[in-house]
Amino acid sequence: MRFRHPDGSTVHLAYCTNVHPAETLEGVRAQLRDHCEPVRRRLGRDRLGIGLWLARDAARTLINDPAELRALRAELDSRGLEVVTLNGFPYEGFGSDEVKYRVYRPDWTEPDRLAHTTDLARLLAALLPDDVTEGTISTLPLAWRTPYDGDPGGARTARAALTTLAQRLDALAELTGKSIRVGLEPEPGCTVETTADAIAPLTDVAHDRIGICVDTCHLATSFEDPGTALDALAAAGIRVVKSQLSAALHADHPHLPEVRTALAAFAEPRFLHQTRTRTAAGLRGTDDLDEAVAGRALPDSTPWRAHFHVPLHAPPAPPLTSTLPVLRDTLTRLVGGPVPLTRHLEVETYTWQALPAELRPRTRTQLADGIAAELTLARDLLVDLGLKELP
């Protein structure tokens, strides 16, 4: 979906396909047929943006066979779909029964991460619509903290890899005329956990093609104020290459037994749901939601937020809610001013099948309806900010 900003530029809105992950190219094509095109039809649009997730095996197939890449581009066109952004965070196995910590490997100290991201940039340059010259990719925020903390060699290796990536993106732009930018996506528990954590490593790399992806669920989980975060990035000269529109799980009174019970329903074995609370002594947290609800790992006199991407249009029932207000505030700062701070927006609710059983979509039709409802909410927010939806 495309929108005209009051300054005349185009802002793109997509939804991320990691909600129905596939490891192979055949699986990606099935996504387009079974999910993406039906969502487009529900919205009554001739064209729908998708934030494509290409696992390692699917990406390598496309890199090694130009005919397959041309065929994918043609299929996107025929189904009324367009790709201006890729989700490069998960490497493989995102559809596994247990993802948890595995999603953070390989990290930016490992050659496979650089190789995969380079592949994605080459593929995106070929998949961009003919009238679009800029593409974006979100990626792992360097590494999960545990093996990386206190390892200066790891920091140097990651910085060198990002510098190499920037050089490759420069060469790709010269070769294709397509400008691809990559954004580190801060996430709780990672080396770059917050937007503030991103400033030093991105300043070290100091290249316009490497910036930040602001995920509004992650921002909210870490209790970051959107205005403060975005002002600090701007002051440091760090570009917001894309933003993922998502909402975290919020509990105002985690000391109450009924709130603990409600939160426990969202603790599940597939994804990691880092949980945080803000106290007078600073931010406190656990790596997963079950650790928080099971005992005294977190202070419970202040609100809790958990890294669980809840549907934008359907916050959980009381006594819980979502951080949709943080998304609204962030979006206002990103695109509500005289000039947009980013032009690529991506709805990223990948946890539909991880919701409590009674909230999960039971059919493809129900899932498509839910995704379309999220995109409709995002569209309405953009229109309210003065953007005009384009055909």
Coordinates of C-alpha atoms in Angstrom, one line a residue:
M1 CA 0.0 0.0 0.0
R2 CA 1.3 3.4 -0.9
F3 CA 0.6 6.8 0.6
R4 CA 1.5 10.3 -0.5
H5 CA 3.0 12.3 2.4
P6 CA 2.2 16.1 2.5
D7 CA 5.8 16.7 1.4
G8 CA 5.1 14.9 -1.9
S9 CA 7.1 11.7 -1.1
T10 CA 5.8 8.2 -1.1
V11 CA 5.4 6.2 2.1
H12 CA 5.1 2.4 1.8
L13 CA 3.0 0.2 4.1
A14 CA 3.5 -3.6 4.0
Y15 CA 2.9 -6.6 6.2
C16 CA 5.6 -9.0 7.1
T17 CA 5.3 -12.6 5.8
N18 CA 7.2 -14.2 8.7
V19 CA 3.7 -14.7 10.1
H20 CA 3.4 -17.7 7.8
P21 CA 7.1 -18.7 7.5
A22 CA 8.5 -21.0 4.8
E23 CA 12.1 -22.3 4.4
T24 CA 12.0 -23.0 0.7
L25 CA 11.2 -21.1 -2.4
E26 CA 8.2 -23.4 -3.0
G27 CA 6.9 -22.4 0.4
V28 CA 7.3 -18.7 -0.4
R29 CA 5.3 -19.1 -3.5
A30 CA 2.6 -20.9 -1.5
Q31 CA 2.5 -17.9 0.9
L32 CA 1.9 -15.6 -2.0
R33 CA -1.0 -17.7 -3.3
D34 CA -2.6 -18.8 0.0
H35 CA -2.1 -15.7 2.2
C36 CA -0.8 -12.5 0.6
E37 CA -3.1 -12.3 -2.4
P38 CA -6.2 -13.1 -0.3
V39 CA -5.3 -10.3 2.1
R40 CA -5.0 -7.9 -0.8
R41 CA -8.4 -8.9 -2.1
R42 CA -10.0 -8.4 1.3
L43 CA -8.6 -4.9 1.3
G44 CA -10.0 -4.2 -2.1
R45 CA -6.6 -3.1 -3.3
D46 CA -5.0 -3.5 -6.7
R47 CA -1.6 -3.6 -5.1
L48 CA -0.4 -4.7 -1.6
G49 CA 3.1 -4.3 -0.1
I50 CA 4.6 -7.3 1.6
G51 CA 7.7 -7.4 3.8
L52 CA 9.1 -10.6 2.5
W53 CA 11.0 -13.0 4.8
L54 CA 13.4 -15.2 2.8
A55 CA 15.0 -18.0 4.9
R56 CA 18.6 -19.0 4.0
D57 CA 17.6 -21.9 1.7
A58 CA 15.0 -19.9 -0.2
A59 CA 17.4 -17.0 -0.6
R60 CA 20.2 -19.3 -1.9
T61 CA 17.9 -20.8 -4.5
L62 CA 17.1 -17.4 -5.9
I63 CA 20.7 -16.3 -5.9
N64 CA 21.9 -19.4 -7.7
D65 CA 19.1 -19.4 -10.3
P66 CA 18.4 -16.1 -12.0
A67 CA 15.4 -17.7 -13.8
E68 CA 13.8 -18.5 -10.5
L69 CA 14.3 -14.9 -9.4
R70 CA 12.7 -13.6 -12.6
A71 CA 9.8 -16.0 -12.1
L72 CA 9.3 -14.8 -8.5
R73 CA 9.3 -11.2 -9.6
A74 CA 6.7 -12.0 -12.3
E75 CA 4.5 -13.9 -9.8
L76 CA 4.6 -10.9 -7.4
D77 CA 3.4 -8.7 -10.2
S78 CA 0.7 -11.1 -11.4
R79 CA -0.7 -11.4 -7.9
G80 CA -0.7 -7.6 -7.3
L81 CA 2.0 -7.7 -4.7
E82 CA 5.1 -5.6 -4.3
V83 CA 8.2 -5.8 -2.2
V84 CA 10.2 -2.8 -1.0
T85 CA 11.5 -4.3 2.3
L86 CA 12.7 -7.6 3.6
N87 CA 12.8 -9.0 7.1
G88 CA 16.4 -10.2 7.4
F89 CA 16.4 -10.9 11.1
P90 CA 15.5 -14.7 11.2
Y91 CA 18.0 -16.7 9.3
E92 CA 16.2 -20.1 9.2
G93 CA 13.9 -22.2 11.3
F94 CA 11.4 -19.4 12.2
G95 CA 8.5 -21.9 11.8
S96 CA 10.0 -24.5 14.1
D97 CA 8.1 -25.7 17.2
E98 CA 10.8 -24.0 19.3
V99 CA 12.6 -20.9 18.1
K100 CA 13.5 -19.1 21.3
Y101 CA 17.3 -18.2 21.4
R102 CA 17.9 -19.8 18.0
V103 CA 16.6 -16.8 16.2
Y104 CA 19.8 -14.8 17.2
R105 CA 22.1 -17.1 15.2
P106 CA 24.2 -16.6 13.2
D107 CA 25.0 -13.2 14.6
W108 CA 27.1 -10.4 13.2
T109 CA 30.3 -12.0 14.4
E110 CA 29.7 -14.9 12.1
P111 CA 30.4 -14.9 8.4
D112 CA 27.1 -16.5 7.5
R113 CA 25.2 -13.4 8.7
L114 CA 27.1 -11.1 6.4
A115 CA 26.8 -13.5 3.5
H116 CA 23.0 -13.9 4.0
T117 CA 22.4 -10.2 4.3
T118 CA 24.4 -9.5 1.2
D119 CA 22.3 -12.1 -0.7
L120 CA 19.1 -10.4 0.6
A121 CA 20.3 -7.0 -0.7
R122 CA 21.0 -8.4 -4.1
L123 CA 17.6 -10.1 -4.2
L124 CA 15.8 -7.0 -3.0
A125 CA 17.4 -4.9 -5.7
A126 CA 16.0 -7.3 -8.3
L127 CA 12.5 -7.5 -6.7
L128 CA 11.9 -3.8 -6.2
P129 CA 9.1 -2.4 -8.5
D130 CA 10.4 -0.6 -11.5
D131 CA 9.3 2.8 -10.2
V132 CA 11.0 2.3 -6.8
T133 CA 14.7 2.9 -6.3
E134 CA 15.1 2.4 -2.5
G135 CA 14.7 -0.8 -0.5
T136 CA 15.3 -1.7 3.1
I137 CA 16.2 -4.7 5.2
S138 CA 15.9 -5.2 8.9
T139 CA 18.5 -7.3 10.7
L140 CA 19.6 -8.8 14.0
P141 CA 20.9 -6.1 16.5
L142 CA 24.4 -7.5 16.4
A143 CA 24.0 -10.5 18.7
W144 CA 22.2 -11.9 21.7
R145 CA 24.0 -10.4 24.8
T146 CA 25.2 -13.6 26.5
P147 CA 28.1 -14.7 24.3
Y148 CA 28.8 -11.1 23.2
D149 CA 29.1 -9.2 26.5
G150 CA 32.6 -8.3 27.4
D151 CA 34.0 -9.5 24.2
P152 CA 35.8 -6.6 22.5
G153 CA 36.9 -8.9 19.7
G154 CA 33.3 -9.7 18.9
A155 CA 32.4 -6.0 18.8
R156 CA 35.3 -5.4 16.3
T157 CA 34.2 -8.3 14.2
A158 CA 30.6 -7.1 14.0
R159 CA 31.7 -3.6 13.2
A160 CA 34.0 -4.8 10.4
A161 CA 31.2 -7.0 9.0
L162 CA 28.8 -4.0 8.9
T163 CA 31.4 -1.9 7.2
T164 CA 32.0 -4.5 4.6
L165 CA 28.2 -4.7 4.1
A166 CA 28.0 -1.0 3.6
Q167 CA 30.7 -1.2 0.9
R168 CA 28.8 -4.0 -0.8
L169 CA 25.6 -1.9 -0.8
D170 CA 27.5 1.0 -2.4
A171 CA 28.7 -1.3 -5.1
L172 CA 25.2 -2.7 -5.6
A173 CA 23.8 0.8 -6.0
E174 CA 26.4 1.5 -8.7
L175 CA 25.6 -1.7 -10.5
T176 CA 21.8 -1.6 -10.3
G177 CA 20.8 1.9 -9.6
K178 CA 18.9 0.6 -6.6
S179 CA 19.8 1.9 -3.1
I180 CA 19.4 -0.7 -0.4
R181 CA 19.7 0.2 3.3
V182 CA 20.0 -2.1 6.3
G183 CA 18.7 -1.3 9.8
L184 CA 19.7 -2.9 13.0
E185 CA 16.5 -3.8 14.9
P186 CA 17.0 -3.2 18.7
E187 CA 15.4 -6.0 20.7
P188 CA 15.3 -6.7 24.5
G189 CA 18.0 -9.0 25.6
C190 CA 20.3 -8.3 22.7
T191 CA 23.6 -6.4 22.5
V192 CA 21.6 -3.6 21.0
E193 CA 18.6 -3.7 23.3
T194 CA 17.3 -0.1 22.9
T195 CA 17.6 2.7 20.4
A196 CA 20.1 4.3 22.8
D197 CA 22.3 1.2 22.6
A198 CA 22.3 1.5 18.8
I199 CA 23.9 4.9 18.7
A200 CA 27.5 3.9 19.5
P201 CA 27.9 1.0 17.1
L202 CA 26.1 2.8 14.3
T203 CA 28.3 5.9 14.9
D204 CA 31.3 3.6 14.7
V205 CA 30.2 2.3 11.3
A206 CA 29.3 5.8 10.2
H207 CA 27.7 4.9 6.8
D208 CA 24.4 6.2 5.4
R209 CA 23.4 2.7 4.2
I210 CA 23.5 1.3 7.7
G211 CA 20.9 2.6 10.1
I212 CA 18.1 1.4 12.5
C213 CA 14.8 -0.3 12.2
V214 CA 12.4 0.9 15.0
D215 CA 10.1 -1.9 16.1
T216 CA 7.4 -0.3 18.2
C217 CA 6.8 -3.5 20.2
H218 CA 10.5 -3.6 21.2
L219 CA 10.5 0.1 21.9
A220 CA 7.5 -0.2 24.2
T221 CA 8.8 -3.4 25.9
S222 CA 11.9 -1.4 27.0
F223 CA 9.7 1.5 28.1
E224 CA 11.4 3.9 25.7
D225 CA 9.7 7.2 25.1
P226 CA 9.3 7.5 21.3
G227 CA 10.0 11.2 21.1
T228 CA 13.2 10.9 23.2
A229 CA 14.4 7.9 21.2
L230 CA 13.8 9.5 17.8
D231 CA 15.3 12.8 18.8
A232 CA 18.5 11.1 20.1
L233 CA 18.8 9.1 16.8
A234 CA 18.4 12.3 14.8
A235 CA 21.0 14.2 16.9
A236 CA 23.4 11.3 16.3
G237 CA 22.7 11.4 12.5
I238 CA 21.4 7.9 12.5
R239 CA 18.8 7.1 9.9
V240 CA 15.5 5.2 10.6
V241 CA 15.6 3.1 7.5
K242 CA 12.3 1.4 8.4
S243 CA 9.8 0.9 11.2
Q244 CA 7.9 -2.3 12.2
L245 CA 4.5 -1.5 13.5
S246 CA 3.7 -3.8 16.4
A247 CA 2.3 -3.8 19.9
A248 CA 3.5 -5.5 23.1
L249 CA 1.6 -7.1 25.9
H250 CA 1.0 -4.7 28.8
A251 CA -0.1 -5.4 32.4
D252 CA -0.7 -2.6 34.8
H253 CA -1.0 -4.6 38.0
P254 CA 1.2 -7.7 37.8
H255 CA 1.0 -8.3 41.6
L256 CA -2.6 -9.4 41.2
P257 CA -3.2 -13.1 40.9
E258 CA -5.8 -12.6 38.1
V259 CA -3.2 -10.6 36.1
R260 CA -0.6 -13.3 36.6
T261 CA -3.0 -15.9 35.4
A262 CA -3.9 -13.8 32.3
L263 CA -0.2 -13.3 31.5
A264 CA 0.5 -17.0 31.9
A265 CA -1.8 -17.8 29.1
F266 CA 0.6 -15.9 26.7
A267 CA 3.7 -17.9 27.9
E268 CA 4.3 -20.5 25.2
P269 CA 7.1 -22.7 24.0
R270 CA 7.8 -21.3 20.6
F271 CA 9.1 -17.7 20.8
L272 CA 11.0 -15.8 23.4
H273 CA 8.9 -13.2 25.2
Q274 CA 11.3 -11.0 27.1
T275 CA 9.5 -9.2 29.9
R276 CA 10.5 -5.8 31.4
T277 CA 9.4 -3.4 34.2
R278 CA 10.6 0.1 34.9
T279 CA 11.5 0.9 38.5
A280 CA 13.1 3.7 40.3
A281 CA 16.4 1.8 40.1
G282 CA 16.0 1.4 36.3
L283 CA 14.8 -1.3 33.9
R284 CA 14.5 -4.8 35.2
G285 CA 13.7 -7.9 33.1
T286 CA 13.6 -11.6 32.4
D287 CA 14.4 -13.4 29.2
D288 CA 11.0 -15.0 29.0
L289 CA 7.5 -14.5 30.2
D290 CA 7.2 -17.7 32.2
E291 CA 10.2 -16.7 34.3
A292 CA 8.3 -13.5 35.2
V293 CA 4.9 -15.0 36.0
A294 CA 6.2 -18.0 37.9
G295 CA 7.7 -16.2 40.9
R296 CA 9.7 -13.2 42.1
A297 CA 12.1 -12.7 39.3
L298 CA 10.6 -9.2 38.6
P299 CA 9.4 -6.5 40.9
D300 CA 5.6 -6.4 40.6
S301 CA 4.7 -3.0 42.0
T302 CA 5.1 -1.3 38.5
P303 CA 3.6 -2.3 35.2
W304 CA 5.1 -5.2 33.1
R305 CA 5.5 -5.3 29.4
A306 CA 6.3 -8.5 27.4
H307 CA 7.7 -8.9 24.0
F308 CA 4.7 -10.6 22.5
H309 CA 3.4 -9.1 19.2
V310 CA -0.3 -8.9 19.8
P311 CA -2.7 -8.1 16.9
L312 CA -2.9 -4.3 16.5
H313 CA -6.7 -4.2 16.1
A314 CA -7.5 -6.7 18.9
P315 CA -5.7 -6.0 22.2
P316 CA -6.1 -8.7 24.8
A317 CA -9.1 -8.6 27.2
P318 CA -8.8 -7.0 30.6
P319 CA -6.9 -7.1 32.9
L320 CA -4.3 -7.0 30.1
T321 CA -4.0 -4.5 27.2
S322 CA -1.5 -3.7 24.5
T323 CA 1.0 -0.9 23.8
L324 CA -0.9 0.4 20.8
P325 CA -0.6 4.0 22.2
V326 CA 3.2 3.7 21.9
L327 CA 2.8 2.7 18.2
R328 CA 0.5 5.7 17.6
D329 CA 3.0 8.1 19.2
T330 CA 5.9 6.7 17.3
L331 CA 4.1 6.8 14.0
T332 CA 3.1 10.4 14.6
R333 CA 6.8 11.3 15.1
L334 CA 7.9 9.2 12.2
V335 CA 5.5 10.4 9.5
G336 CA 3.3 13.1 11.1
G337 CA 5.9 15.9 10.6
P338 CA 6.7 18.1 7.6
V339 CA 9.1 15.4 6.4
P340 CA 8.8 11.7 7.1
L341 CA 11.7 10.2 9.1
T342 CA 11.2 6.9 7.3
R343 CA 9.2 5.9 4.2
H344 CA 9.0 2.1 4.9
L345 CA 6.4 0.8 7.4
E346 CA 5.8 -2.9 8.1
V347 CA 3.1 -4.5 10.2
E348 CA 4.8 -7.4 11.9
T349 CA 2.5 -9.5 14.0
Y350 CA 4.1 -12.9 13.6
T351 CA 2.6 -14.5 16.8
W352 CA -0.9 -15.3 15.6
Q353 CA -0.5 -19.0 16.1
A354 CA 1.3 -18.4 19.5
L355 CA -1.7 -16.6 21.0
P356 CA -3.8 -18.3 23.7
A357 CA -5.8 -21.1 22.0
E358 CA -9.1 -19.2 22.1
L359 CA -7.6 -16.2 20.3
R360 CA -5.8 -18.0 17.5
P361 CA -7.2 -18.0 13.9
R362 CA -8.4 -21.5 13.1
T363 CA -8.4 -21.1 9.3
R364 CA -6.6 -19.3 6.5
T365 CA -9.7 -17.1 6.1
Q366 CA -9.6 -16.0 9.7
L367 CA -5.9 -15.3 9.5
A368 CA -6.3 -13.2 6.3
D369 CA -9.2 -11.3 8.0
G370 CA -7.0 -10.5 11.0
I371 CA -4.1 -9.3 8.9
A372 CA -6.4 -7.2 6.7
A373 CA -7.9 -5.7 9.9
E374 CA -4.4 -4.8 11.2
L375 CA -3.5 -3.1 7.8
T376 CA -6.8 -1.2 7.9
L377 CA -6.0 0.1 11.3
A378 CA -2.5 1.2 10.1
R379 CA -4.0 2.8 7.0
D380 CA -6.5 4.8 9.1
L381 CA -3.7 6.0 11.4
L382 CA -1.7 7.2 8.3
V383 CA -4.7 9.0 6.8
D384 CA -5.4 10.7 10.1
L385 CA -1.8 12.0 10.0
G386 CA -2.5 13.7 6.7
L387 CA -1.2 11.1 4.3
K388 CA -3.2 10.2 1.2
E389 CA -3.7 6.6 0.2
L390 CA -2.7 6.0 -3.4
P391 CA -4.3 3.5 -5.8

